[in-house]
Coordinates of C-alpha atoms and ligand atoms in Angstrom, one line a residue:
X10 CA 85.1 135.9 83.8
X11 CA 85.2 132.2 84.5
X12 CA 88.3 130.1 84.1
X13 CA 87.9 127.2 81.6
X14 CA 89.1 123.7 82.1
X15 CA 88.6 120.3 80.5
X16 CA 88.7 118.5 83.9
X17 CA 88.1 119.9 87.4
X18 CA 88.6 117.7 90.4
X19 CA 87.0 118.6 93.7
X20 CA 89.1 117.3 96.5
X21 CA 92.9 116.8 96.5
X22 CA 93.2 113.5 98.5
X23 CA 94.7 110.3 97.0
X24 CA 91.7 109.9 94.8
X25 CA 91.6 113.5 93.6
X26 CA 95.2 114.4 93.2
X27 CA 96.0 111.2 91.4
X28 CA 93.0 111.7 89.1
X29 CA 94.2 115.3 88.4
X30 CA 97.8 114.2 87.6
X31 CA 96.6 111.4 85.3
X32 CA 94.1 113.7 83.5
X33 CA 96.8 116.2 82.9
X34 CA 99.2 113.4 81.6
X35 CA 96.5 112.5 79.1
X36 CA 96.5 116.1 77.7
X37 CA 93.5 117.6 79.5
X38 CA 93.7 121.1 80.9
X39 CA 93.1 120.2 84.6
X40 CA 92.4 122.0 87.9
X41 CA 92.0 120.6 91.4
X42 CA 90.1 122.5 94.1
X43 CA 91.1 121.4 97.7
X44 CA 90.1 123.0 100.9
X45 CA 92.7 121.6 103.3
X46 CA 95.2 124.1 104.9
X47 CA 98.2 123.5 107.1
X48 CA 99.0 125.3 110.4
X49 CA 100.3 128.4 108.4
X50 CA 97.0 128.6 106.4
X51 CA 98.7 127.4 103.2
X52 CA 97.2 124.7 101.0
X53 CA 98.1 121.2 102.1
X54 CA 97.3 118.8 99.3
X55 CA 96.9 115.0 99.9
X56 CA 93.6 115.0 101.7
X57 CA 92.9 112.9 104.8
X58 CA 95.5 110.4 103.8
X59 CA 98.5 112.6 103.8
X60 CA 97.4 115.2 106.4
X61 CA 95.5 113.3 109.1
X62 CA 95.3 109.7 108.0
X63 CA 97.5 107.0 106.5
X64 CA 100.9 108.8 106.6
X65 CA 100.9 110.5 110.0
X66 CA 99.4 107.4 111.6
X67 CA 102.2 105.2 110.2
X68 CA 104.8 107.8 111.4
X69 CA 103.4 107.5 114.9
X70 CA 103.2 103.7 114.7
X71 CA 106.8 103.6 113.8
X72 CA 107.9 106.0 116.5
X73 CA 106.0 104.1 119.2
X74 CA 107.2 100.7 117.9
X75 CA 110.8 102.0 118.1
X76 CA 110.2 103.1 121.7
X77 CA 108.6 99.8 122.6
X78 CA 111.5 97.9 121.0
X79 CA 114.1 100.0 122.9
X80 CA 112.3 99.2 126.1
X81 CA 111.4 95.6 125.5
X82 CA 113.1 94.2 122.4
X83 CA 116.8 95.4 122.4
X84 CA 117.9 93.5 125.6
X85 CA 117.3 90.2 123.8
X86 CA 119.8 91.2 121.2
X87 CA 122.4 92.1 123.9
X88 CA 121.8 95.8 123.6
X89 CA 121.7 97.7 126.9
X90 CA 120.1 101.1 126.6
X91 CA 119.5 102.1 130.2
X92 CA 116.5 104.3 130.9
X93 CA 114.5 105.1 127.7
X94 CA 112.5 108.3 127.6
X95 CA 109.8 109.4 125.2
X96 CA 109.8 112.9 123.8
X97 CA 106.3 113.2 122.5
X98 CA 106.9 116.8 121.2
X99 CA 109.8 115.5 119.0
X100 CA 107.7 112.5 117.8
X101 CA 104.9 114.9 116.7
X102 CA 107.4 117.3 115.1
X103 CA 108.8 114.4 113.1
X104 CA 105.3 113.4 112.0
X105 CA 104.6 117.0 110.9
X106 CA 107.8 117.0 108.9
X107 CA 106.8 113.8 107.2
X108 CA 103.4 115.3 106.4
X109 CA 105.0 118.5 105.0
X110 CA 107.4 116.5 102.8
X111 CA 104.5 114.4 101.4
X112 CA 102.0 117.3 100.9
X113 CA 104.8 119.5 99.4
X114 CA 105.5 116.6 97.1
X115 CA 102.0 116.7 95.7
X116 CA 102.3 120.5 95.1
X117 CA 105.5 119.8 93.2
X118 CA 103.8 117.0 91.1
X119 CA 101.0 119.5 90.3
X120 CA 103.5 122.0 89.0
X121 CA 105.4 119.3 87.1
X122 CA 102.2 118.0 85.5
X123 CA 100.6 121.5 85.0
X124 CA 97.6 120.9 87.2
X125 CA 96.2 124.2 88.4
X126 CA 95.4 124.1 92.2
X127 CA 92.7 126.2 93.8
X128 CA 92.9 126.5 97.6
X129 CA 89.3 126.6 98.7
X130 CA 85.9 124.9 98.8
X131 CA 84.4 123.8 95.5
X132 CA 80.7 123.5 94.7
X133 CA 78.4 122.9 91.7
X134 CA 76.4 126.0 90.6
X135 CA 74.8 125.3 87.3
X136 CA 75.0 123.8 83.8
X137 CA 76.0 126.1 81.0
X138 CA 75.6 124.3 77.6
X139 CA 78.0 121.4 77.8
X140 CA 79.9 122.8 80.7
X141 CA 79.5 122.5 84.5
X142 CA 79.7 125.8 86.3
X143 CA 81.6 125.5 89.6
X144 CA 82.4 128.0 92.3
X145 CA 85.5 127.9 94.4
X146 CA 85.4 129.9 97.7
X147 CA 89.0 130.5 98.1
X148 CA 91.0 130.5 101.4
X149 CA 92.0 134.2 100.8
X150 CA 88.3 135.2 100.8
X151 CA 87.9 135.6 97.0
X152 CA 85.5 133.6 94.9
X153 CA 86.4 132.0 91.6
X154 CA 84.0 130.8 88.9
X155 CA 85.3 127.8 87.0
X156 CA 83.8 126.0 84.0
X157 CA 84.6 122.4 83.2
X158 CA 83.6 119.8 80.7
X159 CA 84.2 117.0 83.2
X160 CA 84.0 117.2 87.0
X161 CA 85.5 114.5 89.3
X162 CA 84.1 114.6 92.8
X163 CA 86.7 113.3 95.3
X164 CA 85.7 115.0 98.5
X165 CA 86.5 112.1 100.8
X166 CA 85.1 111.4 104.2
X167 CA 85.0 112.6 107.8
X168 CA 84.6 110.9 111.2
X169 CA 81.2 109.6 112.1
X170 CA 79.9 111.4 115.1
X171 CA 79.1 109.4 118.2
X172 CA 75.6 110.3 119.5
X173 CA 75.7 111.8 123.0
X174 CA 79.0 113.5 122.7
X175 CA 80.8 116.2 120.7
X176 CA 84.3 116.0 119.2
X177 CA 86.3 118.9 120.6
X178 CA 89.7 117.5 119.8
X179 CA 90.8 118.3 123.4
X180 CA 89.1 115.5 125.4
X181 CA 87.0 113.8 122.8
X182 CA 89.1 113.2 119.7
X183 CA 88.7 112.2 116.1
X184 CA 91.6 111.0 113.9
X185 CA 93.0 114.5 113.8
X186 CA 93.1 114.8 117.6
X187 CA 94.3 111.3 118.1
X188 CA 97.3 112.0 115.9
X189 CA 98.3 115.1 117.9
X190 CA 97.9 114.3 121.6
X191 CA 100.6 116.5 123.2
X192 CA 101.4 114.2 126.1
X193 CA 100.8 110.5 126.8
X194 CA 97.3 110.3 128.4
X195 CA 97.3 108.0 131.5
X196 CA 93.9 106.6 130.7
X197 CA 92.8 106.5 127.0
X198 CA 89.4 105.3 125.9
X199 CA 88.8 104.3 122.3
X200 CA 85.3 103.9 120.9
X201 CA 85.4 101.4 117.9
X202 CA 87.8 98.5 117.5
X203 CA 88.1 99.2 113.8
X204 CA 91.2 100.0 111.9
X205 CA 91.7 103.5 113.4
X206 CA 90.9 102.4 116.9
X207 CA 93.4 99.6 116.8
X208 CA 96.2 101.5 115.1
X209 CA 95.8 104.6 117.3
X210 CA 95.2 102.5 120.4
X211 CA 98.4 100.6 119.7
X212 CA 100.4 103.9 119.3
X213 CA 99.4 105.3 122.7
X214 CA 99.5 102.0 124.5
X215 CA 103.1 101.5 123.5
X216 CA 103.9 105.0 124.7
X217 CA 102.5 104.2 128.1
X218 CA 98.7 104.8 128.1
X219 CA 96.3 102.4 129.7
X220 CA 94.0 101.8 126.7
X221 CA 90.5 100.5 126.8
X222 CA 88.8 99.8 123.4
X223 CA 85.0 99.7 123.3
X224 CA 83.5 97.9 120.3
X225 CA 79.8 97.6 119.7
X226 CA 79.8 94.4 117.6
X227 CA 80.2 91.1 119.4
X228 CA 82.8 90.0 116.9
X229 CA 86.3 91.4 116.8
X230 CA 87.5 92.6 113.3
X231 CA 84.4 91.1 111.6
X232 CA 85.7 91.9 108.1
X233 CA 88.9 89.9 108.6
X234 CA 89.3 86.1 108.3
X235 CA 88.1 84.7 111.7
X236 CA 91.3 82.8 112.4
X237 CA 93.4 85.9 111.7
X238 CA 91.1 88.0 113.9
X239 CA 91.4 85.5 116.8
X240 CA 95.2 85.5 116.5
X241 CA 95.3 89.3 116.3
X242 CA 93.1 89.7 119.3
X243 CA 95.3 87.3 121.3
X244 CA 98.5 89.3 120.5
X245 CA 96.9 92.7 120.9
X246 CA 95.5 91.9 124.3
X247 CA 98.3 89.8 125.7
X248 CA 101.4 91.4 124.1
X249 CA 100.4 95.0 123.1
X250 CA 98.3 95.1 126.3
X251 CA 95.1 96.7 124.9
X252 CA 92.0 96.0 126.9
X253 CA 89.4 95.3 124.2
X254 CA 85.7 94.8 125.1
X255 CA 83.4 93.6 122.3
X256 CA 79.5 93.6 122.4
X257 CA 79.6 97.0 124.2
X258 CA 76.6 99.3 124.6
X259 CA 77.5 102.8 125.6
X260 CA 74.6 104.5 127.6
X261 CA 76.2 107.8 128.6
X262 CA 79.2 109.9 127.9
X263 CA 79.9 112.9 130.3
X264 CA 82.6 115.3 129.3
X265 CA 84.0 117.1 132.4
X266 CA 86.8 119.8 132.5
X267 CA 89.7 117.3 132.5
X268 CA 88.2 113.9 131.8
X269 CA 85.5 111.9 130.1
X270 CA 83.2 109.4 131.9
X271 CA 81.8 106.7 129.7
X272 CA 79.1 104.4 131.0
X273 CA 78.8 101.1 129.2
X274 CA 77.7 97.5 129.5
X275 CA 79.4 94.5 127.9
X276 CA 76.8 92.1 126.5
X277 CA 74.1 91.5 129.0
X278 CA 76.4 92.5 131.9
X279 CA 75.9 95.4 134.4
X280 CA 76.7 98.9 133.4
X281 CA 80.0 100.3 134.5
X282 CA 81.5 103.8 134.3
X283 CA 85.1 104.3 133.2
X284 CA 87.0 107.6 133.4
X285 CA 89.4 108.5 130.6
X286 CA 91.8 111.4 130.2
X287 CA 91.1 111.3 126.5
X288 CA 88.5 109.5 124.4
X289 CA 89.1 108.7 120.7
X290 CA 86.0 108.2 118.6
X291 CA 86.7 105.9 115.6
X292 CA 83.3 104.4 114.6
X293 CA 83.6 104.7 110.9
X294 CA 83.5 107.6 108.5
X295 CA 80.8 109.4 106.5
X296 CA 81.1 110.9 103.0
X297 CA 81.8 114.6 102.6
X298 CA 78.9 116.0 100.5
X299 CA 77.7 119.0 102.5
X300 CA 78.3 122.2 100.7
X301 CA 79.1 120.5 97.4
X302 CA 75.9 121.9 95.8
X303 CA 74.6 118.4 94.9
X304 CA 71.0 119.8 95.1
X305 CA 71.8 122.7 92.8
X306 CA 72.5 120.4 89.9
X307 CA 70.6 117.2 90.9
X308 CA 73.6 115.1 91.8
X309 CA 72.1 111.9 93.2
X310 CA 73.2 110.8 96.7
X311 CA 72.5 107.4 98.2
X312 CA 70.6 106.8 101.5
X313 CA 74.0 106.7 103.2
X314 CA 74.9 110.1 101.8
X315 CA 77.4 108.8 99.3
X316 CA 77.5 110.1 95.7
X317 CA 75.8 107.3 93.7
X318 CA 78.0 105.8 91.0
X319 CA 78.1 102.8 88.7
X320 CA 81.0 100.4 88.5
X321 CA 82.9 102.9 86.3
X322 CA 82.4 105.8 88.8
X323 CA 79.8 107.6 86.6
X324 CA 77.2 109.6 88.5
X325 CA 73.7 110.3 87.3
X326 CA 74.9 113.5 85.6
X327 CA 76.7 113.7 82.3
X328 CA 80.5 114.0 82.6
X329 CA 80.3 114.1 86.4
X330 CA 82.3 111.3 88.1
X331 CA 82.9 110.5 91.7
X332 CA 85.7 108.4 93.4
X333 CA 87.2 107.4 96.7
X334 CA 85.7 107.6 100.1
X335 CA 82.7 109.7 98.9
X336 CA 81.4 106.7 96.9
X337 CA 80.6 103.0 97.7
X338 CA 83.3 100.5 98.5
X339 CA 86.2 100.3 101.0
X340 CA 87.5 103.6 102.3
X341 CA 91.2 103.0 101.3
X342 CA 93.7 105.3 99.7
X343 CA 94.8 102.9 97.1
X344 CA 91.2 102.2 96.0
X345 CA 90.6 105.9 95.7
X346 CA 93.8 106.4 93.6
X347 CA 93.0 103.5 91.2
X348 CA 89.5 104.8 90.7
X349 CA 91.0 108.3 90.0
X350 CA 93.4 106.9 87.4
X351 CA 90.6 104.8 85.8
X352 CA 88.2 107.8 85.6
X353 CA 90.8 110.1 83.9
X354 CA 91.5 107.3 81.4
X355 CA 87.7 106.8 80.7
X356 CA 87.4 110.5 80.1
X357 CA 90.2 110.0 77.5
X358 CA 88.2 107.3 75.9
X359 CA 90.2 104.4 77.2
X360 CA 88.8 101.3 78.9
X361 CA 90.6 100.7 82.2
X362 CA 89.5 98.2 84.8
X363 CA 89.7 98.3 88.5
X364 CA 89.4 94.8 90.0
X365 CA 87.4 95.4 93.2
X366 CA 87.8 91.7 94.2
X367 CA 91.5 92.1 94.5
X368 CA 92.0 95.1 96.7
X369 CA 94.4 94.5 99.6
X370 CA 93.6 95.5 103.2
X371 CA 96.3 96.2 105.7
X372 CA 96.1 97.0 109.4
X373 CA 99.4 98.3 110.7
X374 CA 99.3 97.0 114.2
X375 CA 101.8 94.6 115.8
X376 CA 101.4 92.0 114.4
X377 CA 100.4 93.5 111.1
X378 CA 97.3 92.1 109.4
X379 CA 96.9 92.0 105.7
X380 CA 94.5 90.2 103.4
X381 CA 93.3 90.0 99.8
X382 CA 90.3 88.1 98.4
X383 CA 87.8 85.9 100.2
X384 CA 87.9 84.9 103.9
X385 CA 87.2 81.3 105.0
X386 CA 83.9 82.4 106.4
X387 CA 82.9 84.0 103.1
X388 CA 83.8 80.9 101.1
X389 CA 81.8 78.7 103.5
X390 CA 78.8 81.0 103.2
X391 CA 79.0 81.0 99.4
X392 CA 79.3 77.1 99.4
X393 CA 82.7 77.3 97.6
X394 CA 84.8 74.2 98.0
X395 CA 88.3 75.2 98.9
X396 CA 91.6 73.9 100.2
X397 CA 93.9 75.7 102.6
X398 CA 97.6 75.9 103.2
X399 CA 99.0 77.6 106.3
X400 CA 102.5 78.3 107.6
X401 CA 103.6 79.7 110.9
X402 CA 106.2 82.5 111.1
X403 CA 107.7 80.6 114.1
X404 CA 109.1 78.1 111.5
X405 CA 110.5 80.8 109.2
X406 CA 114.2 81.5 109.7
X407 CA 114.1 85.2 108.7
X408 CA 111.2 85.8 111.1
X409 CA 113.2 84.2 114.0
X410 CA 116.3 86.3 113.1
X411 CA 114.1 89.4 113.1
X412 CA 112.7 88.4 116.5
X413 CA 109.2 88.7 114.9
X414 CA 108.1 85.1 114.7
X415 CA 104.4 85.5 115.6
X416 CA 101.5 84.8 113.3
X417 CA 101.0 82.9 110.1
X418 CA 100.2 83.0 106.4
X419 CA 97.1 81.3 105.1
X420 CA 96.3 80.6 101.5
X421 CA 92.9 79.6 100.3
X422 CA 92.5 78.0 96.8
X423 CA 89.7 76.5 94.8
X424 CA 89.5 72.8 95.5
X425 CA 89.0 71.9 91.8
X426 CA 90.8 74.5 89.9
X427 CA 93.5 75.4 92.5
X428 CA 93.0 79.1 91.7
X429 CA 93.9 81.3 94.7
X430 CA 90.8 82.7 96.3
X431 CA 92.3 84.5 99.3
X432 CA 95.5 85.1 101.2
X433 CA 95.5 86.1 104.9
X434 CA 98.5 87.2 106.8
X435 CA 99.0 88.1 110.4
X436 CA 102.6 88.7 111.2
X437 CA 105.8 90.7 110.4
X438 CA 105.7 92.9 107.3
X439 CA 102.3 91.5 106.3
X440 CA 101.8 94.9 104.6
X441 CA 104.6 94.1 102.2
X442 CA 104.1 90.4 101.8
X443 CA 100.5 90.8 100.7
X444 CA 101.7 92.4 97.4
X445 CA 102.9 89.0 96.0
X446 CA 99.4 87.6 96.8
X447 CA 97.7 90.5 95.0
X448 CA 99.8 90.1 91.9
X449 CA 99.2 86.3 91.9
X450 CA 95.4 86.8 92.2
X451 CA 95.4 89.5 89.6
X452 CA 97.0 87.1 87.2
X453 CA 94.5 84.3 88.3
X454 CA 97.4 82.2 89.7
X455 CA 97.0 78.8 91.2
X456 CA 98.6 77.8 94.6
X457 CA 100.8 75.5 92.4
X458 CA 102.1 78.6 90.6
X459 CA 103.3 80.1 93.8
X460 CA 104.6 76.8 95.1
X461 CA 106.8 76.5 91.9
X462 CA 108.3 80.0 92.1
X463 CA 111.7 80.4 93.7
X464 CA 111.5 82.5 96.8
X465 CA 114.7 84.1 98.3
X466 CA 116.1 82.5 101.4
X467 CA 116.0 83.6 104.1
X468 CA 113.0 85.8 103.6
X469 CA 109.5 86.2 105.1
X470 CA 108.1 85.5 101.6
X471 CA 109.1 81.8 102.1
X472 CA 106.1 81.7 104.5
X473 CA 103.8 82.5 101.6
X474 CA 105.6 79.9 99.5
X475 CA 105.1 77.3 102.2
X476 CA 101.4 78.2 102.6
X477 CA 101.1 77.6 98.8
X478 CA 102.8 74.2 99.2
X479 CA 100.4 73.6 102.1
X480 CA 97.4 73.8 99.7
X481 CA 98.7 70.5 98.3
X482 CA 99.6 69.1 101.7
X483 CA 103.3 69.3 101.0
X484 CA 104.8 72.1 103.2
X485 CA 108.5 71.4 103.6
X486 CA 109.3 73.1 106.9
X487 CA 106.3 72.2 109.1
Ligands
FAD513 P1 90.3 112.3 101.2 O1 91.7 111.9 101.4 O2 89.4 112.5 102.4 O3 90.4 113.7 100.5 C1 89.4 114.6 100.3 C2 89.8 116.0 100.2 O4 88.8 116.8 99.7 C3 90.2 116.6 101.5 O5 91.4 117.3 101.4 C4 89.1 117.6 101.8 O6 89.5 118.7 102.5 C5 88.7 118.0 100.4 N1 87.3 118.5 100.3 C6 86.2 118.0 100.8 N2 85.1 118.7 100.3 C7 85.6 119.7 99.5 C8 85.0 120.7 98.7 N3 83.7 120.9 98.7 N4 85.9 121.5 98.0 C9 87.2 121.3 98.1 N5 87.8 120.4 98.8 C10 87.0 119.5 99.5 N6 93.8 104.1 103.9 C11 94.7 103.3 103.5 O7 94.6 102.8 102.4 N7 95.8 103.0 104.2 C12 96.0 103.5 105.5 O8 97.0 103.2 106.1 C13 95.0 104.4 106.0 N8 95.2 104.9 107.2 C14 94.2 105.8 107.7 C15 94.4 106.4 108.9 C16 93.5 107.3 109.4 C17 93.7 107.8 110.8 C18 92.4 107.7 108.6 C19 91.4 108.7 109.1 C20 92.2 107.1 107.3 C21 93.1 106.2 106.9 N9 93.0 105.6 105.6 C22 93.9 104.7 105.2 C23 91.9 105.9 104.7 C24 92.3 107.0 103.7 O9 92.8 108.1 104.3 C25 91.1 107.3 102.8 O10 90.6 106.2 102.3 C26 91.6 108.2 101.6 O11 92.2 109.4 102.1 C27 90.4 108.6 100.8 O12 90.9 109.4 99.7 P2 89.9 110.4 99.0 O13 90.7 111.1 98.0 O14 88.7 109.8 98.6 O15 89.5 111.5 100.2
NAI514 P1 86.0 101.0 110.9 O1 84.7 100.8 110.1 O2 87.2 100.3 110.5 O3 85.6 100.6 112.4 C1 84.7 101.2 113.2 C2 84.3 100.3 114.3 O4 83.5 101.0 115.2 C3 83.5 99.1 113.8 O5 84.1 97.9 114.4 C4 82.1 99.3 114.4 O6 81.4 98.1 114.7 C5 82.4 100.1 115.6 N1 81.3 101.0 116.1 C6 80.4 101.6 115.4 N2 79.5 102.3 116.2 C7 80.0 102.1 117.4 C8 79.5 102.5 118.7 N3 78.4 103.3 118.8 N4 80.1 102.0 119.8 C9 81.2 101.2 119.7 N5 81.7 100.8 118.5 C10 81.1 101.2 117.4 O7 86.2 102.6 111.0 P2 87.4 103.5 111.5 O8 88.3 102.7 112.4 O9 86.8 104.7 112.0 O10 88.2 103.8 110.2 C11 87.5 104.3 109.0 C12 88.0 103.8 107.8 O11 89.3 104.4 107.5 C13 88.3 102.3 107.8 O12 87.1 101.5 107.5 C14 89.3 102.1 106.7 O13 88.7 102.0 105.5 C15 90.1 103.4 106.8 N6 91.3 103.2 107.5 C16 92.2 102.4 106.9 C17 93.4 102.1 107.5 C18 94.4 101.1 106.9 O14 94.2 100.8 105.7 N7 95.4 100.6 107.6 C19 93.8 102.7 108.8 C20 92.8 103.5 109.3 C21 91.6 103.8 108.7

C-alpha cells in the first residue's frame, strides 16, 4: 500500500525543509524525504547548509577568529592572556553540537507542523492518474511507496570533482572534510578562491596553517565589485596571511601516503610543485540529480545537469517543482528557502514573488564581504549612468571602538532617478549591515531616502548612511 500525500518534498535542506513547513502551514498533507544521516545513523535534516555548509563553517570561522583575536587582538585592549593554545578537538565538538541543535530544531519544526519525514533516498517511479508515484529507499533497508499530487525537488548540490584527483576526505578534502580536519595541517592547499576556499582557507590559516589558494581565473572574486575584490585581496593576503595565486593552471596532482603534490603554473610562468599535508577542493558545486529517477518520468535536465525550471520553479512536468541548488541561480541557502516558500504558496493558488535581483551575497571572511544589486563593472557594461557614495570604516566611531576599522561601504544609485542600484560592503559585520540595503532596494528606495533616515550613533550603520549622503556629494564625516 502506498502512502498518500498532497505534497512530497525530496530533499530536506533549506530549500526543502522550508517548502515542507510552508506547505503544511497552508493545509497540505506533506512529507519530506531526506537522505542525510548523522554519525549515529539517525536522520539529520537541514541538508548541506546545516550539516556540512553554512552553519558549521560559520562555527569554525568564529572559533578561529576568537583564537586569532586572543593571540593578536587582545593586547591592544590591555588584555594579557599569556600563551594561547588551540584545542582543535574541542572546536570540532562545539561545531558538532551546533549542528545537532540546528538539525534537531528542524525535526522539532516538522513535528510541530505535522510534516512526515522519511529518512532515505527518494526517486520518481511513475505517473498514476493525477498522482506521482515515488519510492523512498529508507535508511533502515525498507522501501516505501509514496503517492503525491505535487512533488518539490530540492536535492541540492555536491562538490565539483577536480580532474586528476579523487576526494578521499583524508588528504584531498571537499567541504565535509575541510570542516573536520582533526589537527591543524602545516601546509594546506586550496583549489579555488571562491566562497568556500576563502572561508575555509581563513579558518585554517588563523589556526596556524600555511595556506596556499590556487585559483584558475585571472581575476580574484570575479562576481564581486572590483573595488571590493581588490580591498579584500589586500587584507586577505597582508593581514590574514593567505597566499593567493590567480590565473593558475594545475597540470598534475599526486596523492602520496601522507601528502599531496600539486604541480601548477601561474599565468605564463614556469611550472612549480608544491607539497601539501591536505588539499581542499572547492571549485564549485554540481546539482544532485543522480538516482532521482528523472529519466523514468521524463523530468527535463539542462546541459549543466540542473533540473530545468521557469521563473516560478515549475519543471516540464505537471505539478513537479524544483528549487534551490538543483536549479539555476545562485547556490545560496536563503535563495533556496525563498523559492521553497514561493512554491508552496503557488501550489496553494497564491501569487508570491521572489526578487532575484535583490538577493544578498555574504562572504564571512575577515573582513566580511557583502553585496546586493549591481556592481560598478556591471553598470558600466550595461551603459547605466550612476553616481556613487563611499564611506571608509576608518572614519566610523563604532568601527574604531571595535578595533575593526578596515574596509568601506559603497552605494551606487541611478544618476537620474537616484534609485539605489547596488550596495557593496567590505568590513566589519557586513553580513548584518547589508540587510538595510536589501530592504531599501526591495522598496525601490533612493539614496536620498537612506540619507534622510536617522541612524543610531555610534553604529556601523552610520557608514551606510554616509555612503548614501555621498551619492549627493555631501558626506558629513569625510
Ligand atoms: P541542500 O542543502 O544541498 O540539501 C539537499 C538535501 O537533499 C541533502 O540533505 C541531500 O542529502 C538530500 N538529497 C539529495 N538527493 C536526495 C534524494 N534523491 N532523496 C532524498 N534526499 C536527497 N549558503 C549561504 O547562503 N550562506 C552560507 O554561509 C553558506 N555557506 C556554505 C558553506 C559551505 C561549506 C557550503 C558547501 C555551502 C554553503 N552555502 C551557503 C550554500 C548552501 O549550503 C546551499 O546553497 C544550500 O544548502 C542549498 O539548499 P538546498 O535545499 O537546495 O540543498
Ligand atoms: P565558487 O563558485 O564560489 O568558487 C569556485 C572557484 O573555483 C571559482 O573562483 C573558480 O574560478 C575556481 N575554479 C574552478 N575550477 C578550477 C580549477 N580547476 N582550478 C582552480 N580553480 C578553479 O564555488 P565554491 O567555493 O566551491 O562554493 C560553492 C557555492 O557554495 C558558492 O558558489 C556559493 O554559492 C555557496 N557558498 C556560499 C557561502 C556564503 O554564502 N557565504 C559560503 C560557501 C559556499
